[in-house]
Coordinates of C-alpha atoms in Angstrom, one line a residue:
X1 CA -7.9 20.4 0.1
X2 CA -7.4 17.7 2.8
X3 CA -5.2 14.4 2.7
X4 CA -5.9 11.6 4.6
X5 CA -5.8 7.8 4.5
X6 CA -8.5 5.1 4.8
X7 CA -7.6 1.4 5.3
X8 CA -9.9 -0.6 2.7
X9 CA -11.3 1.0 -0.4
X10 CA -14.7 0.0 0.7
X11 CA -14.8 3.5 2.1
X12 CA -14.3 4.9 -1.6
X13 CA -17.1 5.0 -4.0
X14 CA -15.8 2.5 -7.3
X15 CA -16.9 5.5 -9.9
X16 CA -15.2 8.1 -7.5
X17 CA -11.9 6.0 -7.5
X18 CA -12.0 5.0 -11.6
X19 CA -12.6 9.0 -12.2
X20 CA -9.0 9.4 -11.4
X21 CA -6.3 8.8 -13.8
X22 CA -6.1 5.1 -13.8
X23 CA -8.4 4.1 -16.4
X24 CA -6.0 2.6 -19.0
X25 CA -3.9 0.7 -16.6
X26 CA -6.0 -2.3 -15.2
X27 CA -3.7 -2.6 -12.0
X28 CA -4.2 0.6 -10.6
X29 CA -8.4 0.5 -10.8
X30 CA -10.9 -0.1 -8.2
X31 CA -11.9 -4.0 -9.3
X32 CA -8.1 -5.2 -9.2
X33 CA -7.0 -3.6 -5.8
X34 CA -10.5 -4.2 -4.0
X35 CA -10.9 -7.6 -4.8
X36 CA -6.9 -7.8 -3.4
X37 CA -8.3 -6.6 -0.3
X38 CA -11.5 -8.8 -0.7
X39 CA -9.7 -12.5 -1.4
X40 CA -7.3 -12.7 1.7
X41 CA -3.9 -11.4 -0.8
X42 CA -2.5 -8.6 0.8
X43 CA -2.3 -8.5 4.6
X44 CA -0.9 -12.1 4.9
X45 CA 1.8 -11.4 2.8
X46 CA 2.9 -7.7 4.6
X47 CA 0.8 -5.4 2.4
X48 CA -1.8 -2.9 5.0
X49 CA -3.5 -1.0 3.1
X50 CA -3.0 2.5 3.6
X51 CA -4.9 4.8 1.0
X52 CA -3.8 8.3 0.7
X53 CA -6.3 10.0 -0.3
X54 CA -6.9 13.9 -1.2
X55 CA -10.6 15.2 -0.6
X56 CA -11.9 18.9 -2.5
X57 CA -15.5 20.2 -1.6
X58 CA -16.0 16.6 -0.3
X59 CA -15.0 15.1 -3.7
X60 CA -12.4 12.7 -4.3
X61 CA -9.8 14.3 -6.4
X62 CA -6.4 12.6 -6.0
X63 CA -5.3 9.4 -4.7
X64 CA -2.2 7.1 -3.9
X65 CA -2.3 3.0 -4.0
X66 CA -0.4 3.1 -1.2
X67 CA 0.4 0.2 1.4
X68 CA 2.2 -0.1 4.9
X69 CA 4.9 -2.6 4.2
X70 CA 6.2 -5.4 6.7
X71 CA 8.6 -7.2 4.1
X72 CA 10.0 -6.3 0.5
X73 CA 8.0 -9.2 -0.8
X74 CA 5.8 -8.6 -4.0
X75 CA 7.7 -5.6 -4.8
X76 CA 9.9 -6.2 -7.9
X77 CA 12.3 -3.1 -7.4
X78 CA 15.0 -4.9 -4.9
X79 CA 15.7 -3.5 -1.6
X80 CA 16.7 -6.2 0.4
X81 CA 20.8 -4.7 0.7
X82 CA 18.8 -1.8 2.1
X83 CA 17.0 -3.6 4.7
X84 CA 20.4 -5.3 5.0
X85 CA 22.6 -2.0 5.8
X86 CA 19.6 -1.3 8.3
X87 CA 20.0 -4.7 10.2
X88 CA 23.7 -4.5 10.3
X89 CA 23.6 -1.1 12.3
X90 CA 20.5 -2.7 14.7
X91 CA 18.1 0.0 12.8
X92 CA 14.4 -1.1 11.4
X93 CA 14.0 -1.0 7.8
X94 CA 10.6 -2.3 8.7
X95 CA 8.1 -1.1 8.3
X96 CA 8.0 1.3 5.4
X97 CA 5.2 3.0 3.4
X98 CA 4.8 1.4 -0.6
X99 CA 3.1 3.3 -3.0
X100 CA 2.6 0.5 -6.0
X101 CA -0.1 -2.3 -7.3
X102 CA 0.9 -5.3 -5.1
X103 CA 2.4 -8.1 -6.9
X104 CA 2.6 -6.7 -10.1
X105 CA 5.7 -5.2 -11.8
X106 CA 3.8 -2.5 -14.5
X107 CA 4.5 0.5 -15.1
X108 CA 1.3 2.7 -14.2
X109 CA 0.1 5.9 -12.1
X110 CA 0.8 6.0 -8.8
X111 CA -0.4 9.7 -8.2
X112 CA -4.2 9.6 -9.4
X113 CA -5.8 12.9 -10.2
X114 CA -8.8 13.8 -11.8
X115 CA -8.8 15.0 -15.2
X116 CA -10.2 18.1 -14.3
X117 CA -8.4 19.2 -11.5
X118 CA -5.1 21.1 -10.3
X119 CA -3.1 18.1 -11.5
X120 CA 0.5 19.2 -10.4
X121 CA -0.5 20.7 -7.2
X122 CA -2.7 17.5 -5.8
X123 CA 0.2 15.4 -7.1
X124 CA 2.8 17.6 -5.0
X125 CA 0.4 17.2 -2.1
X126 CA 0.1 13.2 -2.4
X127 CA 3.5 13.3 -2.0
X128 CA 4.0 15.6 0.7
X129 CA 1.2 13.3 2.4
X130 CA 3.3 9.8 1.6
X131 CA 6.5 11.7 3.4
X132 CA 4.1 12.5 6.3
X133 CA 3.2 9.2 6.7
X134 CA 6.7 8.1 7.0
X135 CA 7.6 10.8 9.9
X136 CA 4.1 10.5 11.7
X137 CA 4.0 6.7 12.2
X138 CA 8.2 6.4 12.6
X139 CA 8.6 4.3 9.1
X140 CA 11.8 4.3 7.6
X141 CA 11.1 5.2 3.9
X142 CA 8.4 5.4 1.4
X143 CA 8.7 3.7 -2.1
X144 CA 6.7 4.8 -5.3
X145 CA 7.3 1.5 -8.1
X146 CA 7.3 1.3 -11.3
X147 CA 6.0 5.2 -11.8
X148 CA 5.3 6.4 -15.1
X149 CA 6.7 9.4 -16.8
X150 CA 4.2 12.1 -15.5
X151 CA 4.6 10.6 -12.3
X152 CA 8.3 10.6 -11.8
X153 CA 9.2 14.1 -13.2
X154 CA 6.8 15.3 -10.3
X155 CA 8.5 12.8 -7.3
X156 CA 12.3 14.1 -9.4
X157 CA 11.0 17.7 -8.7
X158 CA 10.3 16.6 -4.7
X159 CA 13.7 15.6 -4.1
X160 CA 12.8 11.8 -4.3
X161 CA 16.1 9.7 -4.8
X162 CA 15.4 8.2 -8.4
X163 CA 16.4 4.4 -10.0
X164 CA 15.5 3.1 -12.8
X165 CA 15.5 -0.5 -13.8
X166 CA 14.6 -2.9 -17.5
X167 CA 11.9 -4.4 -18.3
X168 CA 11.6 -6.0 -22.0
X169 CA 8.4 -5.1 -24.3
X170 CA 7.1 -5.9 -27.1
X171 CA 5.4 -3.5 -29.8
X172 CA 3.1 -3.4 -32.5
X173 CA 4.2 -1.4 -35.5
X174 CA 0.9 -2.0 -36.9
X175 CA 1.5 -5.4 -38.3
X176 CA -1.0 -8.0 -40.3
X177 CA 0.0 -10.7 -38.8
X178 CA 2.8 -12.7 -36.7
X179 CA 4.5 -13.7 -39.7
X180 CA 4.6 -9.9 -41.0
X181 CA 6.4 -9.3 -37.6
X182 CA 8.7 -11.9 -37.9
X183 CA 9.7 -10.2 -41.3
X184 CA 11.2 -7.0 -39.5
X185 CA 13.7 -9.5 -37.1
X186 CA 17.1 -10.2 -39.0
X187 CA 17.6 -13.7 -40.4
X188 CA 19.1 -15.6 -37.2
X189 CA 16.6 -14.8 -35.0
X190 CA 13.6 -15.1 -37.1
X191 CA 14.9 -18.7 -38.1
X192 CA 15.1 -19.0 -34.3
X193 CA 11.6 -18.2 -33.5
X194 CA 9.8 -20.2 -36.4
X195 CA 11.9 -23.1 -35.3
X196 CA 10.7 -23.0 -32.0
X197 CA 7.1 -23.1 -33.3
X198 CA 7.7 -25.8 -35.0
X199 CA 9.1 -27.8 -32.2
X200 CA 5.7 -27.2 -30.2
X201 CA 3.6 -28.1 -32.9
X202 CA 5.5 -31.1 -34.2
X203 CA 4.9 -32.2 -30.5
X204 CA 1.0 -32.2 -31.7
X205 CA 0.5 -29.2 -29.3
X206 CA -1.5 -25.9 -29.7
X207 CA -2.4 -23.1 -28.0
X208 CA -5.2 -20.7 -27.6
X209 CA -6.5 -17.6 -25.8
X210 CA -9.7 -17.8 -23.8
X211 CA -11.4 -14.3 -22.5
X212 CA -12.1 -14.8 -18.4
X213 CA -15.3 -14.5 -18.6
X214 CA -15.5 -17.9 -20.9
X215 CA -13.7 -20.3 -18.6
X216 CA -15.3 -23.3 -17.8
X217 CA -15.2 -23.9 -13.5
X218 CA -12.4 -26.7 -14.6
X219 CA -10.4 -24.2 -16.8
X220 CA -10.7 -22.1 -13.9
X221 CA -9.1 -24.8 -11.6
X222 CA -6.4 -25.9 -13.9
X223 CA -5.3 -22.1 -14.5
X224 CA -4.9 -21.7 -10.9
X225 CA -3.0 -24.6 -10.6
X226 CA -0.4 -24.0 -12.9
X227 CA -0.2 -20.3 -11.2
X228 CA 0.3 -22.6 -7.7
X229 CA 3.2 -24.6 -9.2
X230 CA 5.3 -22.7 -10.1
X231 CA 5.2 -20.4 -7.3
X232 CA 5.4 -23.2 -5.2
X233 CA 8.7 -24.6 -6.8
X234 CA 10.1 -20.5 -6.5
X235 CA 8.8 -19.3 -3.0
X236 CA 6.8 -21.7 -1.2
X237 CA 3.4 -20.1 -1.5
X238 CA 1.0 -19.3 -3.9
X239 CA 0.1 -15.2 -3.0
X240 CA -3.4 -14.9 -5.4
X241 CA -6.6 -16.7 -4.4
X242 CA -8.4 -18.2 -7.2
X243 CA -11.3 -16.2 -6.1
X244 CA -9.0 -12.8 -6.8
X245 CA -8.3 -14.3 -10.1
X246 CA -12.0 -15.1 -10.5
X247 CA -13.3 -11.8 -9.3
X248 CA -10.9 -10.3 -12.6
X249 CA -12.3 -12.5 -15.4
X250 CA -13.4 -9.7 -17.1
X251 CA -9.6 -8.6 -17.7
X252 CA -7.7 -11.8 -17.8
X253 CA -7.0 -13.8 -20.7
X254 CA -5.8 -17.0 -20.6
X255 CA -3.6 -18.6 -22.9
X256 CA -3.9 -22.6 -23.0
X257 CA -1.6 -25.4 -24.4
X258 CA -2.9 -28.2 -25.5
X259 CA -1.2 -32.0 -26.2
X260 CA -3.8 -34.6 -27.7
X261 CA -6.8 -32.1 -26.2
X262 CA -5.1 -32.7 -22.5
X263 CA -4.5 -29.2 -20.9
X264 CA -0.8 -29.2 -20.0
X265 CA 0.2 -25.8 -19.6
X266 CA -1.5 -21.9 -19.0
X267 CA -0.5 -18.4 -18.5
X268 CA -2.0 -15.4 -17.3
X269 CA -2.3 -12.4 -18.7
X270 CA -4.4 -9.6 -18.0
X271 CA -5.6 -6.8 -20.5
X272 CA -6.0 -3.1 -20.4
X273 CA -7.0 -0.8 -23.1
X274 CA -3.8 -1.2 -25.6
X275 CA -1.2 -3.6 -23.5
X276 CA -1.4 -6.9 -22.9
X277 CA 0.5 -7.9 -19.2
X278 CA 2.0 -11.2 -19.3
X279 CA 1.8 -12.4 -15.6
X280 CA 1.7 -15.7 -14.4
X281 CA 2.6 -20.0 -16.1
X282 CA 3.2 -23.2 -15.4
X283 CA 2.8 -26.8 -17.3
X284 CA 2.4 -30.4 -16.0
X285 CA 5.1 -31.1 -18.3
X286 CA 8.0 -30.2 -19.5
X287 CA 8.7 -29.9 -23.7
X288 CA 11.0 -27.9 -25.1
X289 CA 9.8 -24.5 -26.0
X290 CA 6.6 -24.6 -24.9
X291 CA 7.1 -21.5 -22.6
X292 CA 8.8 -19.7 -25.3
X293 CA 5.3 -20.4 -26.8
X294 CA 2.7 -19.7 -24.2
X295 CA 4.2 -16.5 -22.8
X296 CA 5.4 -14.9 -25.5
X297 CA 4.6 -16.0 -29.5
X298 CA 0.8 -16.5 -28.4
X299 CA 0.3 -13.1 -26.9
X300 CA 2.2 -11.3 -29.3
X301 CA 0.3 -13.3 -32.2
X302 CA -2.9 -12.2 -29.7
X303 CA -2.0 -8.6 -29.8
X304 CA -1.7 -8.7 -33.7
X305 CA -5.2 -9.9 -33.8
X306 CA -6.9 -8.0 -31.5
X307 CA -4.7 -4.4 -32.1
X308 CA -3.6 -3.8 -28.8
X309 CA -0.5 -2.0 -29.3
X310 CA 1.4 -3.2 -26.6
X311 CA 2.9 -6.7 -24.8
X312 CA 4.6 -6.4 -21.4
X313 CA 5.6 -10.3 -20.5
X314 CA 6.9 -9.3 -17.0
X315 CA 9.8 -8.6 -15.1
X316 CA 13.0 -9.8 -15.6
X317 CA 14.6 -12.1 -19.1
X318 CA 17.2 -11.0 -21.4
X319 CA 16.5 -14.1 -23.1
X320 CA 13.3 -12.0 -23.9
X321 CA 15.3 -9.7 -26.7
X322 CA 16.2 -12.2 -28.8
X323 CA 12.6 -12.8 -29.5
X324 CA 11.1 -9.2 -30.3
X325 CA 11.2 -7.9 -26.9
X326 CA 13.0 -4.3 -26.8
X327 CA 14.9 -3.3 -23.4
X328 CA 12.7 -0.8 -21.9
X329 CA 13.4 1.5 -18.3
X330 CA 11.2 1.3 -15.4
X331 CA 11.4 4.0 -12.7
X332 CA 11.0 4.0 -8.7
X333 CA 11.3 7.0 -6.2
X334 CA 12.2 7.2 -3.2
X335 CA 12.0 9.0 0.3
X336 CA 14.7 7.7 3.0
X337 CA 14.0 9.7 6.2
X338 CA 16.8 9.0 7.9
X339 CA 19.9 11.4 6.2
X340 CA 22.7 9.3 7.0
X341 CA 21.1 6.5 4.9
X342 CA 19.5 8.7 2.6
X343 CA 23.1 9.9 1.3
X344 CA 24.3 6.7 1.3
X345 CA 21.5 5.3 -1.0
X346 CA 22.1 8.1 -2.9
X347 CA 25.6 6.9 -3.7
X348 CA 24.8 3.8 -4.0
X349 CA 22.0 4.9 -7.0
X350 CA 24.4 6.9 -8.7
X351 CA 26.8 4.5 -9.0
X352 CA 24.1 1.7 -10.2
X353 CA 22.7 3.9 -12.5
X354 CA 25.7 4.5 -14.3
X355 CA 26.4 0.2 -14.6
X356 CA 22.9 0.6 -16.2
X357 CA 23.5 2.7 -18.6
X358 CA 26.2 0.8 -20.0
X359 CA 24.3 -2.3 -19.8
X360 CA 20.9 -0.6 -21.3
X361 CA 23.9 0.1 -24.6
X362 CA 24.8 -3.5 -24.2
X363 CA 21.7 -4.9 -24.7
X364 CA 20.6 -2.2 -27.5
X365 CA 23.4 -3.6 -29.3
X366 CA 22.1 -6.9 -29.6
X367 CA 18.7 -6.1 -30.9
X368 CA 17.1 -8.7 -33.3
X369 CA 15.5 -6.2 -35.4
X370 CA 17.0 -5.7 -38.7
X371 CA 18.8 -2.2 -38.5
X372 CA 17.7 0.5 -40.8

């Protein structure tokens, strides 16, 4: 078997890349990273591609989304005291090797095998490669985000420092409808949630969900310009291209709002094979509740209709809970090659991890599902 790395996935064959394990998760296939690549997102913003890639009888059997890192921007699993503690002692943090799907905190593969294959040992070896990587080219540390089970017991039994995270989700328990859902929340919050419908619709507004592919070229424009907004107001820049958004109509649904047929407000979202990912909003205008609305009741109402079992709003939001959203962990691993730092960021993990776990039983206790 051989590892190496190529620098754009134009050297990769789409069905050879989509024959690894990423099918269900549209953030790790061929489409969304390429057209990253293609639509100017990645290197102006500190991701160079870096594929690791593992090669058997000059097939492509394994594979890492991996990326040479100039800032911690995009990331969603914080580093920045890191980079901190390295600046303070006159020692780079930068640059460093992240193995993720840019811009998007979702919980997904990050070592792709084939089906068919040795699964453990290419895995073991895509790791090996990613720590290589960090030694040969005198990076400080490599970063696997937002790894799913499979995933992390594999980097846990590499000696990868380990931290977990929340993220709150939605699921459907097989419901008929939204106001079946609403049935299983105890009486405060579901009163809270139907009032804020109301508010939204006694505002004469409505929403609705419009497959990518449908969207009319002015759709298309006010989408993006809601997306532009409100990164604008938050960091300054706008990181997606409308073209990159454009090239993924076939997985992104957008969810409109309406006030007297005037487009005031969108979201994002982009869907896999059973989850809907909440990504992206903004609004001309401000009412109350409206985002309450568009980024959570509508795709939840969505996922009811259409049976996909699950809804992932983003990162970040305890105010999330109180409306059917259920604390759930995320996971990162991590490779520090310098030891001095590596034990210290061990220390510090331990010690977060343990504040976590107390908060995770805080936050449990406060579900709005009736208790059974």
């Amino acid at each position: 078997m051989k590892l190496t790395s190529v620098s754009s996935l134009a050297d990769i064959a789409p069905h050879e890349w989509n024959a690894l394990t990423a099918a269900a998760n549209p953030f790790i296939q061929y489409d969304f990273l390429r057209a990253l690549e293609q639509h100017g997102c990645l290197q102006p913003w500190g991701w160079e591609p870096n594929y690791l890639v593992a090669i058997d009888d000059d097939e492509l059997v394994g594979a890492s989304p991996s990326y040479t890192k100039h800032n911690s921007y995009g990331e969603f699993v914080f580093d920045w005291a890191w980079a901190d503690a390295y600046r303070r002692n006159r020692q780079p943090y930068y640059p460093k090797l992240v193995i993720a799907a840019p811009f998007t905190p979702a919980t997904g593969p990050r070592l792709l095998t084939r089906p068919d294959s040795e699964q453990a040992v290419i895995q073991q070896n895509l790791i090996q490669a990613a720590v290589a990587v960090v030694a040969d080219n005198n990076l400080s540390s490599a970063h696997w985000l937002f790894c799913n089970d499979d995933d992390r017991t594999q980097l846990q039994h590499e000696g990868m420092l380990m931290r977990n995270d929340f993220q709150y989700h939605w699921v459907n328990h097989d419901y008929d409808n939204f106001d079946h859902f609403l049935t299983q929340l105890s009486s405060k919050k579901r009163k809270n949630i139907k009032r804020e419908r109301r508010r939204v619709t006694d505002a004469d507004i409505t929403t609705e969900v419009i497959h990518g592919d449908d969207l009319s070229e002015q759709q298309w424009h006010l989408l993006y310009d809601f997306y532009r907004i409100t990164f604008v107001k938050k960091s300054g820049a706008a990181t997606l291209t409308l073209d990159f958004f454009q090239a993924m109509s076939h997985q992104l649904r957008a969810i409109f709002a309406r006030h007297h047929n005037n487009i005031v407000a969108g979201a994002i979202c982009f869907e896999g094979n059973d989850t809907l990912y909440g990504r992206h909003w903004g609004c001309y205008h401000e009412y109350d509740s409206l985002h309450f609305e568009v980024c959570y009741y509508s795709g939840i109402d969505y996922c009811i209709r259409t049976g996909l079992q699950r809804f992932e709003p983003g990162a970040q939001g305890e105010h999330k809970i109180a409306r059917g959203f259920l604390p759930t962990r995320t996971y990162s691993a991590h490779w520090i090659a310098d030891e001095v730092y590596r034990n210290a960021i061990r220390q510090h993990l331990s010690h977060e991890t343990r504040m976590l776990d107390d908060y995770y039983q805080q936050l449990m206790s406060s579900q709005p599902y009736k208790q059974r």
